[in-house]
Coordinates of C-alpha atoms and ligand atoms in Angstrom, one line a residue:
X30 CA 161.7 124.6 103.6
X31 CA 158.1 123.6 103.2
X32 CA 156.0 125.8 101.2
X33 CA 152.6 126.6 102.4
X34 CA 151.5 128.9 99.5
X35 CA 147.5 128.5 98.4
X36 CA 145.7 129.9 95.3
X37 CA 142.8 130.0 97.6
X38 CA 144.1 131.8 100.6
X39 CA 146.1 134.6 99.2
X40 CA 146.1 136.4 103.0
X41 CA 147.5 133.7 104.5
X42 CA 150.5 133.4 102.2
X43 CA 151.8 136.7 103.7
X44 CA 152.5 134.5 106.9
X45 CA 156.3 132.5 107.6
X46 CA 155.5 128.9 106.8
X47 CA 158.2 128.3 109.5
X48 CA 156.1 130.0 112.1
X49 CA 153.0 128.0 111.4
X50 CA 154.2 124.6 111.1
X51 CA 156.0 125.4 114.3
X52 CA 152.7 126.0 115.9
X53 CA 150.8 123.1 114.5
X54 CA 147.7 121.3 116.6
X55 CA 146.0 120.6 113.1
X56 CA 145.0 121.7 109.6
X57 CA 146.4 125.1 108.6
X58 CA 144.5 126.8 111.0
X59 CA 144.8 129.9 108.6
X60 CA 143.6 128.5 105.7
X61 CA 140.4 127.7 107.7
X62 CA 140.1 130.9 109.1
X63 CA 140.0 132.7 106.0
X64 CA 137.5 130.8 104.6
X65 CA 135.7 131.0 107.5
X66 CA 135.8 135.3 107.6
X67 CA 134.4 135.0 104.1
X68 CA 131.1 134.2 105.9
X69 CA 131.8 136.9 108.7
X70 CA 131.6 140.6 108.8
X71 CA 134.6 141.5 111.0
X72 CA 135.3 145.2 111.3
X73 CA 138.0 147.2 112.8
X74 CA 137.4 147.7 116.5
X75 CA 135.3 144.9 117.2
X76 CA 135.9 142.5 120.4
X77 CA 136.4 139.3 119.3
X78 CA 137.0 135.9 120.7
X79 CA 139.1 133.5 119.5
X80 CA 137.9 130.1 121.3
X81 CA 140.1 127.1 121.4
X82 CA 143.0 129.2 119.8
X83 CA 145.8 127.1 120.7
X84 CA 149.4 128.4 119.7
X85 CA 148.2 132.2 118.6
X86 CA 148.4 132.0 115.0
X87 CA 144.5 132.5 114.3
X88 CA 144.5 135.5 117.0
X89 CA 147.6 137.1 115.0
X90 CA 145.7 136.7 112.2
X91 CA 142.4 138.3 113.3
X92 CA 143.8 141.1 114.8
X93 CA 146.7 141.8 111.7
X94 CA 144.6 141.0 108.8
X95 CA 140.4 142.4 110.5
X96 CA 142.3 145.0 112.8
X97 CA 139.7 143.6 115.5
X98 CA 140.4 143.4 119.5
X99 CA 140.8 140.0 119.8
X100 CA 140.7 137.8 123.2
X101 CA 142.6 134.3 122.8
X102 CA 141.1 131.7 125.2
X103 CA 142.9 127.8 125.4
X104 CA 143.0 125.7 127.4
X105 CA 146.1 123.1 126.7
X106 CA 148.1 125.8 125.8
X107 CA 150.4 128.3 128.0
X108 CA 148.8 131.8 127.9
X109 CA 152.9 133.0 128.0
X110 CA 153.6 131.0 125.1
X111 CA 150.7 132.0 123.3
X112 CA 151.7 135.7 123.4
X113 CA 155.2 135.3 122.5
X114 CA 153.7 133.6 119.6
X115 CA 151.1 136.4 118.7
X116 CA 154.4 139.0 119.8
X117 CA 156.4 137.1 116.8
X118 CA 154.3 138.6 114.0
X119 CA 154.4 141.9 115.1
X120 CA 150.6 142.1 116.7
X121 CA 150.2 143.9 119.7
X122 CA 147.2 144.0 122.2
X123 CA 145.7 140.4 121.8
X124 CA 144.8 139.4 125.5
X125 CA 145.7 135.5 125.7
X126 CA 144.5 133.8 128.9
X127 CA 143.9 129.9 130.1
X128 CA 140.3 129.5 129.8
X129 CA 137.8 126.3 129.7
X130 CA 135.1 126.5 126.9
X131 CA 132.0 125.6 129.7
X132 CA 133.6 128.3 132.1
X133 CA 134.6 131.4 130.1
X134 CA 135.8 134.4 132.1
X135 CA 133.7 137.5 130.2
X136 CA 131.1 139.3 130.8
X137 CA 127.6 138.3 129.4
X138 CA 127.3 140.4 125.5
X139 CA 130.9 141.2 125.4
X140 CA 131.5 140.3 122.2
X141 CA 130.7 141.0 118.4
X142 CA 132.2 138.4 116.9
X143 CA 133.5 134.3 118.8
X144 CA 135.1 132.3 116.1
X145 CA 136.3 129.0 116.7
X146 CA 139.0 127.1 114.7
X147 CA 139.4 123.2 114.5
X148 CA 138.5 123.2 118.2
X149 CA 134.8 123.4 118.9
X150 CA 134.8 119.9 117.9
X151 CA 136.2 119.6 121.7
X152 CA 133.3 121.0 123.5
X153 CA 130.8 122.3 121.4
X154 CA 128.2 119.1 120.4
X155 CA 126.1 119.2 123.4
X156 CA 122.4 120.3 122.7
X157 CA 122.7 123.4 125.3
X158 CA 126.5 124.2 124.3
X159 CA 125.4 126.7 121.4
X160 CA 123.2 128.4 124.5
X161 CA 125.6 128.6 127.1
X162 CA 128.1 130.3 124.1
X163 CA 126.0 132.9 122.5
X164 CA 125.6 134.5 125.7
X165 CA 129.2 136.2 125.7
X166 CA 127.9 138.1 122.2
X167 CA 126.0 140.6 121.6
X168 CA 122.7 140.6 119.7
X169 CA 123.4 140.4 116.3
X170 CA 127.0 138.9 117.3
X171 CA 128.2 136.1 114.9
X172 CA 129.9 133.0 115.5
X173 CA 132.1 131.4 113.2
X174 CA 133.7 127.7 113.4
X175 CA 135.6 125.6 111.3
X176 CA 135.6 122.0 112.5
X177 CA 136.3 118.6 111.3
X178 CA 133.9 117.1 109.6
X179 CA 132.1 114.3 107.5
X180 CA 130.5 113.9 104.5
X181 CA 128.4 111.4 106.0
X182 CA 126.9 110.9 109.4
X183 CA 128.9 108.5 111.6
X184 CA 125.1 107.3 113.1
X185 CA 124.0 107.1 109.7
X186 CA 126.9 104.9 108.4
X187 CA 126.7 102.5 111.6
X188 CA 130.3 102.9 112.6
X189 CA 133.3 104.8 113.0
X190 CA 135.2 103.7 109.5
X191 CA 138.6 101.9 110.4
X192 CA 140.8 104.4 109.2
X193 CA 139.6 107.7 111.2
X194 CA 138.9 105.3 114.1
X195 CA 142.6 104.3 113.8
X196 CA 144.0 107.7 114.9
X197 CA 140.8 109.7 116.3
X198 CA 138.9 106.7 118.3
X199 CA 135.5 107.4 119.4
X200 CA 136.0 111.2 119.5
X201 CA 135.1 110.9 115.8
X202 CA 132.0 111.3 116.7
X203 CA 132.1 114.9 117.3
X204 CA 132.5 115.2 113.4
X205 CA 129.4 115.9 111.8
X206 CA 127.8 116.7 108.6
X207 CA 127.4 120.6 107.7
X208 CA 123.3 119.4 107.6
X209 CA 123.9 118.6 110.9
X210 CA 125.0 121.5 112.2
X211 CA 122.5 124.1 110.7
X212 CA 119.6 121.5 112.1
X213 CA 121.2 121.6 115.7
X214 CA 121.7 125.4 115.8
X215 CA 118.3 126.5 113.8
X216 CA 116.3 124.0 115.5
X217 CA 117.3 126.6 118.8
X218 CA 115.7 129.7 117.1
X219 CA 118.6 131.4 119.1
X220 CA 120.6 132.4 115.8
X221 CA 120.3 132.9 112.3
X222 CA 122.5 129.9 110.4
X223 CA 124.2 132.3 107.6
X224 CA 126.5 129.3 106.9
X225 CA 126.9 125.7 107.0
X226 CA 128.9 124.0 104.4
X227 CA 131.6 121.4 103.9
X228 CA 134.4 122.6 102.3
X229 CA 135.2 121.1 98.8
X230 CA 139.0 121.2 99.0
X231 CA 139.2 120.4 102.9
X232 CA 140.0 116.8 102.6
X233 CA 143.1 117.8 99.7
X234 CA 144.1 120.6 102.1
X235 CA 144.7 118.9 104.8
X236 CA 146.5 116.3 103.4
X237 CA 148.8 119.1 101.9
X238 CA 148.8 120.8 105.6
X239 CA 150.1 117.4 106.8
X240 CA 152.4 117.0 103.8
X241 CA 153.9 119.7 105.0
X242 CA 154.3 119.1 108.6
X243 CA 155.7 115.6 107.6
X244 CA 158.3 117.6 105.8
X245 CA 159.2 120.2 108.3
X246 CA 159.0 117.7 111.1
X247 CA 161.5 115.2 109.3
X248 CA 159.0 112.8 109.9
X249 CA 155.7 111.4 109.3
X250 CA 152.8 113.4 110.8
X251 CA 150.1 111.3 112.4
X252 CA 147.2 112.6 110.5
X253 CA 148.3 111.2 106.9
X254 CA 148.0 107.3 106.9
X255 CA 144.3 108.5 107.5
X256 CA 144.2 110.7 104.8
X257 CA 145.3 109.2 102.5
X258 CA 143.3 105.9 103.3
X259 CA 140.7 108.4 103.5
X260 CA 141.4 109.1 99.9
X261 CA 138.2 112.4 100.6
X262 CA 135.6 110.2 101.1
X263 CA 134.5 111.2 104.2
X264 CA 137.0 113.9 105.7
X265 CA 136.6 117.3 105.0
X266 CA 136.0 120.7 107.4
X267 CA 132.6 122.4 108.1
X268 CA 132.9 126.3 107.8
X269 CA 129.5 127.5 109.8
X270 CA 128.5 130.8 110.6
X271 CA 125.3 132.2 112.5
X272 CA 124.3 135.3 113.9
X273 CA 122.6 135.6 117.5
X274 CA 119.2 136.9 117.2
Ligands
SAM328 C1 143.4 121.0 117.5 S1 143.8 122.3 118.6 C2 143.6 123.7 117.5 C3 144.2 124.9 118.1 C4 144.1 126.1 117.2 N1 142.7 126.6 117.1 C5 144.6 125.8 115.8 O1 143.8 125.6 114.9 O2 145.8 125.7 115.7 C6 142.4 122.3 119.6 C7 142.4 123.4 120.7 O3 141.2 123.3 121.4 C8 141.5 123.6 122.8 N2 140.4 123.0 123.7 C9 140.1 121.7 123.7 N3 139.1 121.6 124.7 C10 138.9 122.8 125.2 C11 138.1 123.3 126.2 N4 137.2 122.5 126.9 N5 138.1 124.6 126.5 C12 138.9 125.4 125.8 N6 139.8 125.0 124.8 C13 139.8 123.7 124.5 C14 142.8 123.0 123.1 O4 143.4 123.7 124.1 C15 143.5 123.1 121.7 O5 144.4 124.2 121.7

């Protein structure tokens, strides 16, 4: 059985490992989202929204560990199977529904909190994206995402480099450099960046994260001849945080 346990995420190694890599679209999607709540205030009560939440497991997770109302939007995945996923940890009352990221379903300042996990990478790089999504929060609301990223600019370098091109194509682009995001969401003077950072470990953790789905897969994952060609040169994840003014 693979073991998922991390020195650095001691909340996350209360969840099955089984469970996750069952539900894996990416990186441990839990050891992203408890970095990321390091930069957010999440209280008991509070509506969140979990954007781009695929399988459930960051929803569980929000709701079990922050005790917050949380509302899981995706739009690959089966809103059915998504709750039976959620219903497997024991977590009640997390509202899962089929949703496009341009064309959300709620009510303008619903929400306290939106966090996104290895998905905003999908739909959020346009200039008026950031716009369009802060007006589901209330003022003061945060937004957290944890996204692929680089250490150094694709545009800067010239060109995608062969091994992420390999397995991503030209949707690497999307993966920026934490710099970059605080410049495209401060230049807006619609929030107040309160994070933007790569994260140090994020090229070693996901190489463990696909490790382990190699393992529990009984074959290769997909992500790891880039990885390890990678070698954490330019892979990593960019935790960012900001707060609607
Ligand atoms: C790599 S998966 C990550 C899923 C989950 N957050 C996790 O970490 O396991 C990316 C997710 O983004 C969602 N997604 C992509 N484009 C989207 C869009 N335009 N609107 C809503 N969700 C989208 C997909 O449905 C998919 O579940």
């Amino acid at each position: 059985m693979a073991d998922l346990k991390h020195e650095d995420y001691p909340r996350a190694n209360a969840y099955d490992a089984d469970w996750l890599l069952a539900a894996d679209m990416g990186p441990n999607p839990l050891w992203l989202l408890e970095d990321l709540a390091h930069e957010l205030d999440l209280r008991p009560g509070q509506r969140v929204l979990d954007l781009g939440s695929g399988k459930g497991a960051t929803a569980a997770f929000l709701a079990k560990e922050y005790g917050v109302q949380v509302w899981a939007a995706d739009l690959w995945v089966d809103p059915t199977a998504a709750a039976a996923n959620i219903a497997a940890q024991g977590v009640d009352g997390v509202v899962t529904l089929k949703a496009e990221a341009h064309t959300l379903p709620f009510a303008h300042g619903f929400f306290d909190a939106i966090v996104c996990v290895d998905a905003y990478e999908y739909f959020g790089t346009a200039d008026n994206y950031l716009a369009y999504l802060i007006g589901f929060l209330k003022p003061g609301g945060q937004l957290g995402v944890a996204t692929p990223a680089m250490t150094r600019e694709i545009r800067d370098l010239g060109h995608i480099p062969e091994h992420i091109k390999k397995l991503v194509g030209w949707e690497a682009i999307a993966w920026h450099t934490a710099d970059w995001w605080r410049f495209q969401w401060e230049i807006t003077e619609l929030v107040d960046v309160t994070a933007a950072r790569l994260q140090p470990n994020g090229w070693a953790d996901w190489l463990r994260w696909s490790r382990a789905v190699s393992e529990y897969r009984g074959e290769r994952d997909g992500a790891l001849d880039m990885l390890e060609a990678d070698n954490g040169q330019f892979l990593t994840f960019a935790i960012l945080a900001a707060r609607k003014r």
